[in-house]
Tab-separated table of N, CA and C in Angstrom:
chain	number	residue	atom	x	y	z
A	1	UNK	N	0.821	-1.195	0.000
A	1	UNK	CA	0.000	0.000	0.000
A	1	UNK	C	0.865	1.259	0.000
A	2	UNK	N	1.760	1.226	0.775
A	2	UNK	CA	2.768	2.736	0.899
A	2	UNK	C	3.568	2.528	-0.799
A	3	UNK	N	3.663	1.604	-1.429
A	3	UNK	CA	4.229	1.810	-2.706
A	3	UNK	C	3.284	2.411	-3.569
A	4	UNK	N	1.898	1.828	-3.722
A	4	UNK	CA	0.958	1.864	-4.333
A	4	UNK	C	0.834	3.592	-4.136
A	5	UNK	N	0.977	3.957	-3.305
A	5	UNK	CA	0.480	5.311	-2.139
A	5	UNK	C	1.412	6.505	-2.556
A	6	UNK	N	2.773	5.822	-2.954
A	6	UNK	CA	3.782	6.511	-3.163
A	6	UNK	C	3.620	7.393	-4.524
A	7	UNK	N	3.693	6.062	-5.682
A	7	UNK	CA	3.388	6.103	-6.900
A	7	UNK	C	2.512	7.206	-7.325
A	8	UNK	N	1.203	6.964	-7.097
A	8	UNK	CA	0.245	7.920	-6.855
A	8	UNK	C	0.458	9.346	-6.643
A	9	UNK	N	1.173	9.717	-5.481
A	9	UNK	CA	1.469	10.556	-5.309
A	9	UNK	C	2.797	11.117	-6.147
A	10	UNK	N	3.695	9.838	-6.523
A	10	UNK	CA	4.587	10.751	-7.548
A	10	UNK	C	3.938	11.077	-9.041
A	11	UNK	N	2.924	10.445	-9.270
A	11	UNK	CA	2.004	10.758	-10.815
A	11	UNK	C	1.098	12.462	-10.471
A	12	UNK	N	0.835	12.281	-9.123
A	12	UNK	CA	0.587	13.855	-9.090
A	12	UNK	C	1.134	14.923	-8.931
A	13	UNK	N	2.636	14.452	-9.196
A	13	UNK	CA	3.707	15.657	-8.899
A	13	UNK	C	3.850	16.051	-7.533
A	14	UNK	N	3.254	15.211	-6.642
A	14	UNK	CA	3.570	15.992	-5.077
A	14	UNK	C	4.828	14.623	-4.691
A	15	UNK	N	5.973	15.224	-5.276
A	15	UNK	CA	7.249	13.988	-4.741
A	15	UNK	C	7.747	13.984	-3.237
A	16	UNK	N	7.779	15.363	-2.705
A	16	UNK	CA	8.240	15.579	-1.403
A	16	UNK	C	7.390	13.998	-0.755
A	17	UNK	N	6.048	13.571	-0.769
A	17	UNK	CA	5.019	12.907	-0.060
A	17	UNK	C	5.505	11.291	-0.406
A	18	UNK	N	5.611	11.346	-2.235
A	18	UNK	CA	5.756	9.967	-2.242
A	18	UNK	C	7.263	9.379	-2.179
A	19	UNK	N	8.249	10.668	-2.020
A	19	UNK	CA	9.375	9.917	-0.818
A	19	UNK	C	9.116	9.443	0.297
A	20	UNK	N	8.465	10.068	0.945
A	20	UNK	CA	7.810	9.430	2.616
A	20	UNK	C	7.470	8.194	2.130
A	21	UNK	N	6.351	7.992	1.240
A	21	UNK	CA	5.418	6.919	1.213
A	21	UNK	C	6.826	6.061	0.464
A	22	UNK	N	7.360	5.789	-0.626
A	22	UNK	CA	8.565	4.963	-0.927
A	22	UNK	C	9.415	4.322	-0.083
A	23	UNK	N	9.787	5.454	0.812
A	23	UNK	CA	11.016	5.266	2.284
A	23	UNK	C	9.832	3.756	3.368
A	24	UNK	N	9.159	4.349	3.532
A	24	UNK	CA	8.263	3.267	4.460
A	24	UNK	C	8.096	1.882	3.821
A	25	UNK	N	7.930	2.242	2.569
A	25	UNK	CA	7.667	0.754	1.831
A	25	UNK	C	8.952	-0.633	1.212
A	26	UNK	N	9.946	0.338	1.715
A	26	UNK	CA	11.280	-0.184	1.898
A	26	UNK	C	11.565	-0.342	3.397
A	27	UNK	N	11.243	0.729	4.388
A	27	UNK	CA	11.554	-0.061	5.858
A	27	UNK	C	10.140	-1.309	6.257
A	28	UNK	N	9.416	-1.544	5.265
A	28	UNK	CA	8.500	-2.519	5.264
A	28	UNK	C	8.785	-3.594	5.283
A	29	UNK	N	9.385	-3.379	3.974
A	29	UNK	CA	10.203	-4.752	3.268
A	29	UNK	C	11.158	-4.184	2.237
A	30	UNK	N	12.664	-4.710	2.807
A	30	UNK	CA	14.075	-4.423	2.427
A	30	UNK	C	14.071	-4.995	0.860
A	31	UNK	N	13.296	-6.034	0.828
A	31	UNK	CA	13.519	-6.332	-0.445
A	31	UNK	C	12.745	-5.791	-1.901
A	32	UNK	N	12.345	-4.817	-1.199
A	32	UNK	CA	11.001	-4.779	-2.405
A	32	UNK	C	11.630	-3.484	-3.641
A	33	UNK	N	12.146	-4.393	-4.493
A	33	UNK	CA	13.542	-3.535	-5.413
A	33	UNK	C	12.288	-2.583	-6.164
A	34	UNK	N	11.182	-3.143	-6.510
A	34	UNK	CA	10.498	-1.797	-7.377
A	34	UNK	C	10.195	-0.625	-6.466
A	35	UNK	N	10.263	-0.540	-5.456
A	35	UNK	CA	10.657	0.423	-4.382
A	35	UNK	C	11.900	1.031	-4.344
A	36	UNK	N	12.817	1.104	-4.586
A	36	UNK	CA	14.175	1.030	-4.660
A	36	UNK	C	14.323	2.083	-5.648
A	37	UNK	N	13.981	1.384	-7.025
A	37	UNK	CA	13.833	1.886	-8.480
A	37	UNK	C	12.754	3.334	-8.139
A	38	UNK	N	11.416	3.062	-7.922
A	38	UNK	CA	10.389	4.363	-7.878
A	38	UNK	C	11.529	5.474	-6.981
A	39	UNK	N	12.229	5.182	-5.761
A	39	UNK	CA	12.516	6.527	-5.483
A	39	UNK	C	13.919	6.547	-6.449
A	40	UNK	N	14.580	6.044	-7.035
A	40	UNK	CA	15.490	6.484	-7.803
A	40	UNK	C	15.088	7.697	-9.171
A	41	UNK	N	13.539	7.162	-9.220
A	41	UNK	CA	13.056	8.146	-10.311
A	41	UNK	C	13.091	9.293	-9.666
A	42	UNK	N	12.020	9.448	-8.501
A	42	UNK	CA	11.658	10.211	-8.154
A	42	UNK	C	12.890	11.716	-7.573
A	43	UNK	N	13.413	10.527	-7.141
A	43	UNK	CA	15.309	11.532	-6.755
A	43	UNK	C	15.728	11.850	-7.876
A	44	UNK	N	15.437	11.425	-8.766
A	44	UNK	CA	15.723	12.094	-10.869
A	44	UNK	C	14.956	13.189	-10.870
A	45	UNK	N	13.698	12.913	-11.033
A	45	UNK	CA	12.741	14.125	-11.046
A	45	UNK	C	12.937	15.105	-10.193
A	46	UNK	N	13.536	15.068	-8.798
A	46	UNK	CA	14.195	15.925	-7.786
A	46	UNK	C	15.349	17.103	-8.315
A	47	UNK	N	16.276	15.795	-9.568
A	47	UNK	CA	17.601	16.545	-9.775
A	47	UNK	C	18.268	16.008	-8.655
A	48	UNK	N	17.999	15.784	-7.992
A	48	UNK	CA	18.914	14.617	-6.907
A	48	UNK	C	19.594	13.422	-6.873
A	49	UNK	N	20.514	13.827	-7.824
A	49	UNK	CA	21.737	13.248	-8.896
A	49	UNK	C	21.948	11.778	-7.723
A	50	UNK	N	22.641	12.065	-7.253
A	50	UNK	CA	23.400	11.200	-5.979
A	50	UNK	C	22.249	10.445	-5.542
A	51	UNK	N	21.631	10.992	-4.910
A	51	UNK	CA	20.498	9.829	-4.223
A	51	UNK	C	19.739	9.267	-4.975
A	52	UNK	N	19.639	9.567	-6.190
A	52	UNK	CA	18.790	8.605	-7.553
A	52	UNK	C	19.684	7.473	-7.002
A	53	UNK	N	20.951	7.840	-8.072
A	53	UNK	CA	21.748	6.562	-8.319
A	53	UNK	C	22.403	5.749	-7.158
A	54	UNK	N	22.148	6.686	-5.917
A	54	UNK	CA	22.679	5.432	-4.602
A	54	UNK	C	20.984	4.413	-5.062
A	55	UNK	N	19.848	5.087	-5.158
A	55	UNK	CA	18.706	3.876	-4.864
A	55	UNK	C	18.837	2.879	-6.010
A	56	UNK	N	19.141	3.795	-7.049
A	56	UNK	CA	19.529	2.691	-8.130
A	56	UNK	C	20.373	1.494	-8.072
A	57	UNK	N	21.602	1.612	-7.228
A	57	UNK	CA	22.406	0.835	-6.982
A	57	UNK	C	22.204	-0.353	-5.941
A	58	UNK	N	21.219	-0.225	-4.713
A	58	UNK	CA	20.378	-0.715	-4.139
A	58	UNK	C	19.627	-1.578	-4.375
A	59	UNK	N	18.765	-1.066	-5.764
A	59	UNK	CA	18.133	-1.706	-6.423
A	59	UNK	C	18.796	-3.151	-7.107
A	60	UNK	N	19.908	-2.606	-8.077
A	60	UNK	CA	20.748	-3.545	-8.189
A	60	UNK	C	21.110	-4.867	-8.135
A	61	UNK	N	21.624	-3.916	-7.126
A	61	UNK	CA	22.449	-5.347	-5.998
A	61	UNK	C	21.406	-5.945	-4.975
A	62	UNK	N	20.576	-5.883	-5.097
A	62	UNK	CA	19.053	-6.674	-4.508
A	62	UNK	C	18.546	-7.830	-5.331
A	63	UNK	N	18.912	-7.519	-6.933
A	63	UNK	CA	18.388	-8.255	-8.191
A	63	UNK	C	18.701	-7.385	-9.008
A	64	UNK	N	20.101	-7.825	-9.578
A	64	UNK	CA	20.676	-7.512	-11.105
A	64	UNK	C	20.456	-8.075	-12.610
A	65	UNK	N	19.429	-8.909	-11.853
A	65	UNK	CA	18.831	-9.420	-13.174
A	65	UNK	C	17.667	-8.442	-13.850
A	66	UNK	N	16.649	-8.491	-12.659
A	66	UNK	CA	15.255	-7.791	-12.900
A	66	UNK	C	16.228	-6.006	-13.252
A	67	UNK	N	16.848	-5.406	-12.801
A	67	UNK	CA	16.897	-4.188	-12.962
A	67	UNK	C	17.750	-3.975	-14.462
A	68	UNK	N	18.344	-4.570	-14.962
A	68	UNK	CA	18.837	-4.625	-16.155
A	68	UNK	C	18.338	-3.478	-16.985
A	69	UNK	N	17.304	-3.137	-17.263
A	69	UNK	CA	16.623	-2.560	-17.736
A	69	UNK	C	16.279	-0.395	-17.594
A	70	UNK	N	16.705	-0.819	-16.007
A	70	UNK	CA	17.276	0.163	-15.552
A	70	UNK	C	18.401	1.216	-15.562
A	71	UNK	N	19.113	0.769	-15.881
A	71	UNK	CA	20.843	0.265	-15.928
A	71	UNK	C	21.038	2.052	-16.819
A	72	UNK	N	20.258	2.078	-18.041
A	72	UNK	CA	19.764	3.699	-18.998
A	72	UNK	C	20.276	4.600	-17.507
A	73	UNK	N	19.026	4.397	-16.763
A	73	UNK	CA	18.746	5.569	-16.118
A	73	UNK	C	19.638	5.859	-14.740
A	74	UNK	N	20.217	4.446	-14.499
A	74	UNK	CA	21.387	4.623	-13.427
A	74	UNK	C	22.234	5.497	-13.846
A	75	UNK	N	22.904	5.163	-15.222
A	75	UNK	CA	23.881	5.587	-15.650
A	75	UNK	C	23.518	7.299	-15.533
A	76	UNK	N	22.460	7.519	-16.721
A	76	UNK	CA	21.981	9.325	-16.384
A	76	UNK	C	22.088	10.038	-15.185
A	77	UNK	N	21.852	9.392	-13.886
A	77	UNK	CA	21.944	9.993	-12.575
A	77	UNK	C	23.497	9.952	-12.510
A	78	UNK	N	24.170	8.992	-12.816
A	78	UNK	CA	25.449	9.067	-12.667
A	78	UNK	C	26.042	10.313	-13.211
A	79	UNK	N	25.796	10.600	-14.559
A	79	UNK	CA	26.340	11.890	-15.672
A	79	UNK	C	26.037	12.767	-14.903
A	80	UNK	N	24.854	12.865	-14.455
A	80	UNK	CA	23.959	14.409	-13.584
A	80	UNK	C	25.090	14.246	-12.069
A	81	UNK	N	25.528	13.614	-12.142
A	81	UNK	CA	26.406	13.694	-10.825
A	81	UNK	C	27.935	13.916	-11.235
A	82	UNK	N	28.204	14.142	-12.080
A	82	UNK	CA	29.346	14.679	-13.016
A	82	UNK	C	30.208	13.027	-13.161
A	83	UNK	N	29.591	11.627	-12.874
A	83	UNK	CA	30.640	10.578	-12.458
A	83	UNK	C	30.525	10.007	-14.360
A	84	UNK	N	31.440	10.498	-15.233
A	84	UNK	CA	31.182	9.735	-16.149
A	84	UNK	C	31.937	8.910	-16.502
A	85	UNK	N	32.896	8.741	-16.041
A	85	UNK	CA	33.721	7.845	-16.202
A	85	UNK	C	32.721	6.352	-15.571
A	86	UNK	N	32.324	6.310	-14.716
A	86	UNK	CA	31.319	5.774	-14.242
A	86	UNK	C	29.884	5.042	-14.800
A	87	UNK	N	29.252	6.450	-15.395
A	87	UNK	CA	28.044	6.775	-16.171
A	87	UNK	C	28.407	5.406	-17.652
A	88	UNK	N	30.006	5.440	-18.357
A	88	UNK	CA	30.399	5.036	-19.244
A	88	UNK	C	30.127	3.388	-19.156
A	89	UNK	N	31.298	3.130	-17.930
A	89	UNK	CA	30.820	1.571	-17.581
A	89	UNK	C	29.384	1.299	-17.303
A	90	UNK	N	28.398	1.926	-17.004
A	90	UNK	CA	27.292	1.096	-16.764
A	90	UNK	C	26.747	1.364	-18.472
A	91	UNK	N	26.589	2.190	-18.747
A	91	UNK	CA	26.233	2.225	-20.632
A	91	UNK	C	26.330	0.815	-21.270
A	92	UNK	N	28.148	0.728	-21.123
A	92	UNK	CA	28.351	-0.117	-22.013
A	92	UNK	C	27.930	-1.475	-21.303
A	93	UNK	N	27.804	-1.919	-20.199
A	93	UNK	CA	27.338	-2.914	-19.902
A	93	UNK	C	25.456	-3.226	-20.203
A	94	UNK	N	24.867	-2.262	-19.929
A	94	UNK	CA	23.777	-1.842	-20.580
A	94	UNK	C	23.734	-2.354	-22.195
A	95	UNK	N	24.620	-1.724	-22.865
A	95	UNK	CA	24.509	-1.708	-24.716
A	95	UNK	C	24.839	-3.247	-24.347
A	96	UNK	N	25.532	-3.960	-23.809
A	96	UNK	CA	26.314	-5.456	-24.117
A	96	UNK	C	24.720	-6.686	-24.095
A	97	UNK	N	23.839	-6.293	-23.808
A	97	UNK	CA	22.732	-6.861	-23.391
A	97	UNK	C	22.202	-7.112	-25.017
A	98	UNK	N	22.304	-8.236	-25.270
A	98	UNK	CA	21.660	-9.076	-27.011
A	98	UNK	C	20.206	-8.686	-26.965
A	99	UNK	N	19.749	-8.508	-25.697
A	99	UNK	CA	17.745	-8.600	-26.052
A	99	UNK	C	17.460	-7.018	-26.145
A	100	UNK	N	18.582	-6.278	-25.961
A	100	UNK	CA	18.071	-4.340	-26.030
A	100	UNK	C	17.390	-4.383	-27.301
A	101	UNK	N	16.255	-3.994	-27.244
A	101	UNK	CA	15.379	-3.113	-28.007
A	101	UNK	C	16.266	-2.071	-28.590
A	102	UNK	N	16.091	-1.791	-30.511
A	102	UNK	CA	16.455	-1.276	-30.816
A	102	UNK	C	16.445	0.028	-30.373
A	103	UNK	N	15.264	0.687	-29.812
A	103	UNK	CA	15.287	2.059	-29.530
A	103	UNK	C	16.220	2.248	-28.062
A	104	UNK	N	16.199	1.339	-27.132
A	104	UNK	CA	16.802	1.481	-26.506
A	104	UNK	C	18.500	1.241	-26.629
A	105	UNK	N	18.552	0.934	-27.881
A	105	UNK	CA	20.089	0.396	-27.757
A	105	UNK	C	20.460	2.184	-28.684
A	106	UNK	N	19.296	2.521	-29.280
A	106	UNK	CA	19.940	3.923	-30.022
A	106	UNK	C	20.161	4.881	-28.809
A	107	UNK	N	19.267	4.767	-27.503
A	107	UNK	CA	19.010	5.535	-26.700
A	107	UNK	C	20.358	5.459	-25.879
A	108	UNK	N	21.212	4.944	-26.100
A	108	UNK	CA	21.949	4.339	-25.072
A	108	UNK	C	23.039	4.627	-25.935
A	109	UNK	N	23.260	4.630	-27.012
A	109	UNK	CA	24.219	4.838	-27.985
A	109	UNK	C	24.585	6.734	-27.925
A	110	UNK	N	23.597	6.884	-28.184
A	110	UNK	CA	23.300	8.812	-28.068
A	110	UNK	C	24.399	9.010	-26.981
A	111	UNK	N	23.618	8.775	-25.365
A	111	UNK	CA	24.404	8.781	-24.134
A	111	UNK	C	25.670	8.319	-24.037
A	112	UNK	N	26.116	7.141	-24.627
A	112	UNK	CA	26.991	6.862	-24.542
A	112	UNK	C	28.965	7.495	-24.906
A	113	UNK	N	27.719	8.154	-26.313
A	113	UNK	CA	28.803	9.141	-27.109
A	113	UNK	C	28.810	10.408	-26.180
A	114	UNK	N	27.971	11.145	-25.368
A	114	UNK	CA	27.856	11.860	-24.774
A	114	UNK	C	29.365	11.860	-23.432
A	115	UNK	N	29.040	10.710	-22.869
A	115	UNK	CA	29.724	10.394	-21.800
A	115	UNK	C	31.042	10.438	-22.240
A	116	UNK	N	31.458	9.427	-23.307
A	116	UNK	CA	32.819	9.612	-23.571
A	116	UNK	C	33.513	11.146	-24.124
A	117	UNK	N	32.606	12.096	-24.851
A	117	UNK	CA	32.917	13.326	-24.671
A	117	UNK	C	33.466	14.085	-23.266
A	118	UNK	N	32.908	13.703	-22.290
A	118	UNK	CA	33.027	14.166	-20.803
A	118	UNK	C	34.067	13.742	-19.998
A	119	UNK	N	34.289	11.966	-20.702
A	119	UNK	CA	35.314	11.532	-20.304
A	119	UNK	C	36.959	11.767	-20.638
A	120	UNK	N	36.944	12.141	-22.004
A	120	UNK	CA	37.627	12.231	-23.311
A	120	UNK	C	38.175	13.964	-22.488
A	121	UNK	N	36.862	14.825	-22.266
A	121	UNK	CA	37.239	16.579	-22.192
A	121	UNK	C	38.134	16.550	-20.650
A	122	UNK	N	37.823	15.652	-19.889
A	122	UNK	CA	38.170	15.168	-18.802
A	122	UNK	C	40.041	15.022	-18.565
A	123	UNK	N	40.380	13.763	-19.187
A	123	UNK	CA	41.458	13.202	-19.570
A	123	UNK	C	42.354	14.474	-20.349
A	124	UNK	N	41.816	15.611	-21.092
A	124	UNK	CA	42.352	16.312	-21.776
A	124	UNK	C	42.948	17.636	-21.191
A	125	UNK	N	42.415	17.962	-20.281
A	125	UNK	CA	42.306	18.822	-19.047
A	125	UNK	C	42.529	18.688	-17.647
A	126	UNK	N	43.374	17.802	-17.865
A	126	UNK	CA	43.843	17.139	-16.403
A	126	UNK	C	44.851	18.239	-15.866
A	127	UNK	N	44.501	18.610	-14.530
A	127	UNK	CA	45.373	19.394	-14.159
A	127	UNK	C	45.129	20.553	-14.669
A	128	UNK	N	44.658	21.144	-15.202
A	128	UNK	CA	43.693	22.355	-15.137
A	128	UNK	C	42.887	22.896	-14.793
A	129	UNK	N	42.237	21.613	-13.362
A	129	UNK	CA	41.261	22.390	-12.186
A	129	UNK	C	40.140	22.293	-12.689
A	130	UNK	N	39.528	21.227	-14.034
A	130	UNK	CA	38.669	21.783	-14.393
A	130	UNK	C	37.575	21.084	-13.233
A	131	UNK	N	36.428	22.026	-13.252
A	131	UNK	CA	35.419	21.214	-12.071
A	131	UNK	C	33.897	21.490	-13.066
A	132	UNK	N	33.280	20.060	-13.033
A	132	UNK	CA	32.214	20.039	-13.669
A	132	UNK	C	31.025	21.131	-12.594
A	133	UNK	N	30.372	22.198	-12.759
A	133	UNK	CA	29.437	22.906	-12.137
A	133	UNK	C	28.852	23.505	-13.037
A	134	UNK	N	27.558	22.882	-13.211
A	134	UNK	CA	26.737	23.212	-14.094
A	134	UNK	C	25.748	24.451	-13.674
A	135	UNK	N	25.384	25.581	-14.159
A	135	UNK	CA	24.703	26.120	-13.540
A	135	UNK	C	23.566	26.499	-14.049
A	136	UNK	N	22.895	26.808	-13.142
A	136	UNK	CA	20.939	26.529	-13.137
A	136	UNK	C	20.708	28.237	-14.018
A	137	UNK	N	20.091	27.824	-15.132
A	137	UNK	CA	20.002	29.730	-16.020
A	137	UNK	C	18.232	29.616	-15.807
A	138	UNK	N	17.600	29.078	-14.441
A	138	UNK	CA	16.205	29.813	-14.593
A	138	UNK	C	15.368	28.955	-15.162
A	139	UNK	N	14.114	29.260	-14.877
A	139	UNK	CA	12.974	28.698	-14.898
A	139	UNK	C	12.506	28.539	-16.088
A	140	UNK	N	13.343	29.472	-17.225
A	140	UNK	CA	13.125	29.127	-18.442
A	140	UNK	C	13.874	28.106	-18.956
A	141	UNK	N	14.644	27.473	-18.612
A	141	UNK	CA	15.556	26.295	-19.044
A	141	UNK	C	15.519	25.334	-18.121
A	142	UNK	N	15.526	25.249	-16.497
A	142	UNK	CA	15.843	24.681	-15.494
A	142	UNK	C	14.886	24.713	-14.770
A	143	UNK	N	13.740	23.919	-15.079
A	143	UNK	CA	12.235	24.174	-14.323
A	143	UNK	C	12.284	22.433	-13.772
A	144	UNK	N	11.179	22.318	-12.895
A	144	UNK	CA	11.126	21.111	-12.141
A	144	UNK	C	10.723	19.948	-12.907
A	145	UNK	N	10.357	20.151	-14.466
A	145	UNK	CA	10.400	18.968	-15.593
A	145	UNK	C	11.439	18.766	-15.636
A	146	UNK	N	11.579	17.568	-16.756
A	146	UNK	CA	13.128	16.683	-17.203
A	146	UNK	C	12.845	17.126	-18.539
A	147	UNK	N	14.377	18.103	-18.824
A	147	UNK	CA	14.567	18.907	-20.115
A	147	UNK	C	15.659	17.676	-20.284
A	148	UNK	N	15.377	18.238	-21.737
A	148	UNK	CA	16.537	17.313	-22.821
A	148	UNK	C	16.194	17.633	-24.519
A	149	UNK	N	17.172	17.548	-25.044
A	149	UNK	CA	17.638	17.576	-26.430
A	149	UNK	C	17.975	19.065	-26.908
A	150	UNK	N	18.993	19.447	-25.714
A	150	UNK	CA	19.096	20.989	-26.507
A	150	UNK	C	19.473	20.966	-27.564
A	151	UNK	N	19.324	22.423	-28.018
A	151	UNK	CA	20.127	22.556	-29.683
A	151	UNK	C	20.058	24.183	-29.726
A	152	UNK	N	20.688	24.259	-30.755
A	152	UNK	CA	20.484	25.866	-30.979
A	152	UNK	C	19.631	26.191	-32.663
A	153	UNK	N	19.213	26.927	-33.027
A	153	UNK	CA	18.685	27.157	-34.141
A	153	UNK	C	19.767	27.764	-35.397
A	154	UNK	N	19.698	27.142	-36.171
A	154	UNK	CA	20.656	26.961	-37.344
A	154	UNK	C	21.255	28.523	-37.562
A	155	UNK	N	20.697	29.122	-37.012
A	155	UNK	CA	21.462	30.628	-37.457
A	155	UNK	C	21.869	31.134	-36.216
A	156	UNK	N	22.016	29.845	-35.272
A	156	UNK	CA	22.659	30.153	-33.640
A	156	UNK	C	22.145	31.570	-32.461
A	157	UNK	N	21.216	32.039	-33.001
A	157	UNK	CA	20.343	33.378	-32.088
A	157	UNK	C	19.446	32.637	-31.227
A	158	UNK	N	18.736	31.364	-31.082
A	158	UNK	CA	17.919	30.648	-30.001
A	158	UNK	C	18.316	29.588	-29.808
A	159	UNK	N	18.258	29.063	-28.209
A	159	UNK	CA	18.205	27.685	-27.705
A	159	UNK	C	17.466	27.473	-27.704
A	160	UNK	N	17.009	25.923	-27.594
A	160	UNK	CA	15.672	25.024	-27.694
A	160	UNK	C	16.196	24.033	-26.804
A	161	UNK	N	15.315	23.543	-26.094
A	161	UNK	CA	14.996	22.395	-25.349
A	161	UNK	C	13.302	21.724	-25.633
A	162	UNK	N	13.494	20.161	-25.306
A	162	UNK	CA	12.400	19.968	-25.097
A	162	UNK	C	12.331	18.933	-23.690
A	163	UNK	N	10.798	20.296	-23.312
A	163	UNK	CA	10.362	19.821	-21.614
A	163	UNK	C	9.330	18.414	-21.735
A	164	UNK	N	9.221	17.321	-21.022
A	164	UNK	CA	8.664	16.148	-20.557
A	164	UNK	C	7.348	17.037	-19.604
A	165	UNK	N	6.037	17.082	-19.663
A	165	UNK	CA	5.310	18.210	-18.967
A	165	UNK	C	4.697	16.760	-18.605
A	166	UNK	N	4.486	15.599	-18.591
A	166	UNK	CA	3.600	14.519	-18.121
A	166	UNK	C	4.075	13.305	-19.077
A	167	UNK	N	3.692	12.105	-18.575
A	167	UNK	CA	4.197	10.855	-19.057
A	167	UNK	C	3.928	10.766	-20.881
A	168	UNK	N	2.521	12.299	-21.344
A	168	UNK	CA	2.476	11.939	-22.713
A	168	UNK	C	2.478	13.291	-23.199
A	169	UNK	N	3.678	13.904	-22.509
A	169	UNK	CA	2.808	15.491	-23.085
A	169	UNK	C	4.220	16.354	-22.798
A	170	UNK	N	4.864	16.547	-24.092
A	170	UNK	CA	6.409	17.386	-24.114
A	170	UNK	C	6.194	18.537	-24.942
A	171	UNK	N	6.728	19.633	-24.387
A	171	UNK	CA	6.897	21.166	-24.740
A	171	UNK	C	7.971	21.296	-25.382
């Protein structure tokens, strides 16, 4: 019921609540990995880089079979936590999987090239202090949706993003 309870409450956007309700349904029962996984989203949807991917990892190592599937979105919390060197190994263990769905294996391919950019700018800049700190430009770019696919417009005068506003409905 506190999962069921949780859920619910993370589909209505009130997450502060269905952390409570998630947290209980894990001191319920330790094992209950789709518990594990829901607050890893929900710590995504937070921007709460770190505590996604600690629940993710939790999840895991509880049943690394069933979470397989997961593995996408571990890695993303990982990147959002600047760990890509990290973010990289779980990708490619991810892509190594024969039954990935093509879209997911493109989805994973995208990221993947991403990461090794980070890793690659990383290695190149060693010792130059560089420190990943991304910073928040406002409610017009950095609102409490999950933005993705920037770009700029071919004559480079606008950015574009597109916002996730509900499970079927992107801006």
């Amino acid at each position: 019921q506190y999962f069921s309870s949780g859920i619910a409450k993370a589909e209505d956007g009130n997450l502060t609540d269905a952390v409570s309700l998630l947290e209980m349904a894990i001191y319920t029962d330790t094992t209950y990995v789709d518990a594990y996984l829901a607050l890893g989203s929900v710590y995504n949807q937070q921007k709460k880089y770190q505590l996604a991917a600690e629940y993710y990892e939790r999840a895991i190592k509880k049943d690394s079979v069933f979470t397989k599937a997961y593995k996408l979105s571990y890695a993303n919390n990982l990147a959002g936590n600047g760990d890509f060197q990290k973010a990289l190994a779980v990708i490619n263990e991810y892509i190594s999987d024969p039954k990935l769905s093509a879209t997911g294996r493109k989805r994973a391919e995208d990221r993947k090239r991403n990461y090794e950019f980070a890793v690659e700018f990383e290695k190149k800049n060693a010792g130059k202090k560089y420190v990943f700190a991304p910073k928040n430009l406002g409610d017009g770019i950095n609102s409490k949706y999950s933005e993705y696919f920037p770009s700029l417009t071919i004559d480079g005068n606008e950015f574009m993003i597109t916002r996730k506003l509900s499970a079927i409905n992107e801006d």
